[in-house]
Amino acid sequence: MNIDNIGVENEVDSSELGLLEFLVGNEYFGINIAKVSEIIIHCDVTHVPSAPKAVEGVFMHRDKLVTVIDLHEVLEIEKPERERTLLVVCDFDQVSIAFDVTNVNGIQRLKWEQVEKPPSVSGNTENSLATGVAKINDKIIMILDFEKIVCDMNAGKEFEIGEVHEIETPDKFDYSRKVLVIEDSVFLNRVVCDALKKVGFTNVSQFYNGKEAWTYITGLKGGNNLARTLGGIICDIEMPQMDGHTLVRLIKGDKELAKTPVVMFSSLIHDNMRQKGETAGADAQFSRAQLSECIKTLADLMSNNE
């Protein structure tokens, strides 16, 4: 089943979220359609010895090895008694993962500001599997942290967040300059912050959506030396309330903020998305496997902006 046949094309404006709505049991969930390559009927898979229980196995599809993760098992929801479920096939940094779901309802278009962060009562911690909540036609749709799910399953060694090794920074680099990490996944936010601190950065602030970050950034304007107050930014693309591309456009469109280095770090970095990032004004863009390169580039940009 091609995603074009279930409601709307895969291409949406960068200010919009194309949300694939699907069912696991009787509960509604969603994923950014930009991550979805195809939806197929569940097929036979080959069991992987010693794999986590939620990893059903692997199969070959279009000359690619695809790992299947059962979302019923991950979310602890009883699997319905039916002949075949569906597989939502996704690409994360060129690694193919298929998620076993009960059914697919279609694609919803909504503005990023319609997506809210999960309430704190839901356990908004590093163990949370939800990055956002959308209310559509009286339905509550939970947007899952699929990158965390994949990492938890060790379902693709190539997908693992890039190992941060010692990097060369410019001479007399000031590690005390503030860096903002803007990432809706609590898990990935922590990974990036820990990597920055491992390299030597001592002034790192965390934000979980673009709107909160923008409010904070605008509050820094008017200072004596903004380049010293705000050294640089690492930003995700898909986030509740305000997406990364919108945030970058706001920063680069502001005379006082325009020189602030902004590096995008996302699993959605591919040719089409890279072009959107360049149009928005991002100084550099990196995939999840390029964390060291991301930090090195940010340090170089910050050094040039002193």
Coordinates of N, CA and C in Angstrom, one line a residue, residues 5 7 23 29 40 55 58 61 80 86 106 108 133 136 188 190 195 205 208 219 229 239 242 247 256 272 285:
N5 N -2.0 6.6 -1.2 CA -3.4 6.1 -1.4 C -4.2 6.1 -0.1
G7 N -4.9 9.0 1.8 CA -5.5 10.2 2.3 C -4.8 11.5 1.7
L23 N -3.8 2.7 14.6 CA -4.3 2.0 15.8 C -3.4 0.9 16.3
F29 N -2.5 6.4 17.8 CA -1.2 6.9 17.8 C -0.8 7.5 16.5
I40 N 2.5 -1.9 4.4 CA 2.3 -3.1 3.7 C 1.6 -4.1 4.7
V55 N 10.9 -7.4 19.1 CA 11.5 -7.6 17.8 C 11.0 -8.9 17.2
V58 N 13.2 -10.2 10.9 CA 13.6 -9.4 9.8 C 13.0 -10.0 8.5
H61 N 12.9 -6.5 1.8 CA 11.9 -5.8 1.1 C 12.5 -4.7 0.2
P80 N -4.9 -7.8 18.6 CA -6.2 -8.4 18.2 C -6.1 -9.7 17.5
L86 N -0.9 -4.7 10.0 CA -0.2 -3.9 9.0 C 1.2 -3.6 9.5
G106 N -5.3 6.8 8.3 CA -5.1 7.8 7.2 C -4.1 8.8 7.7
Q108 N -3.5 12.9 8.7 CA -4.1 14.1 9.1 C -3.1 15.3 8.9
V133 N 1.2 15.3 21.8 CA -0.2 14.9 21.8 C -1.0 15.8 20.9
I136 N -7.7 15.5 17.5 CA -8.3 15.6 16.2 C -9.6 14.9 16.2
L188 N 16.7 11.7 23.6 CA 17.7 12.3 22.7 C 18.2 13.6 23.2
R190 N 18.8 14.4 26.2 CA 19.8 14.1 27.2 C 21.1 13.6 26.6
A195 N 26.7 14.7 25.5 CA 27.8 14.7 24.5 C 28.5 16.0 24.6
S205 N 21.7 24.5 27.9 CA 20.3 24.6 28.4 C 19.5 23.8 27.5
Y208 N 12.4 21.6 25.0 CA 11.7 20.5 24.4 C 10.7 20.8 23.3
G219 N 14.1 36.7 24.8 CA 14.3 37.3 26.1 C 15.8 37.7 26.3
T229 N 26.4 35.9 25.1 CA 25.3 35.3 25.9 C 24.7 34.1 25.3
M239 N 8.9 19.1 16.2 CA 8.7 19.3 17.7 C 7.3 19.9 17.9
M242 N 6.1 24.4 17.9 CA 6.8 25.1 16.8 C 7.9 24.2 16.3
L247 N 11.4 27.8 13.7 CA 12.3 28.4 14.6 C 13.5 29.0 14.0
E256 N 19.1 41.0 15.0 CA 19.9 40.9 16.2 C 20.4 39.4 16.4
N272 N 15.4 16.2 0.4 CA 14.3 17.2 0.4 C 14.3 18.0 1.7
Q285 N 23.5 20.9 8.8 CA 22.5 19.9 9.1 C 23.2 18.5 9.2

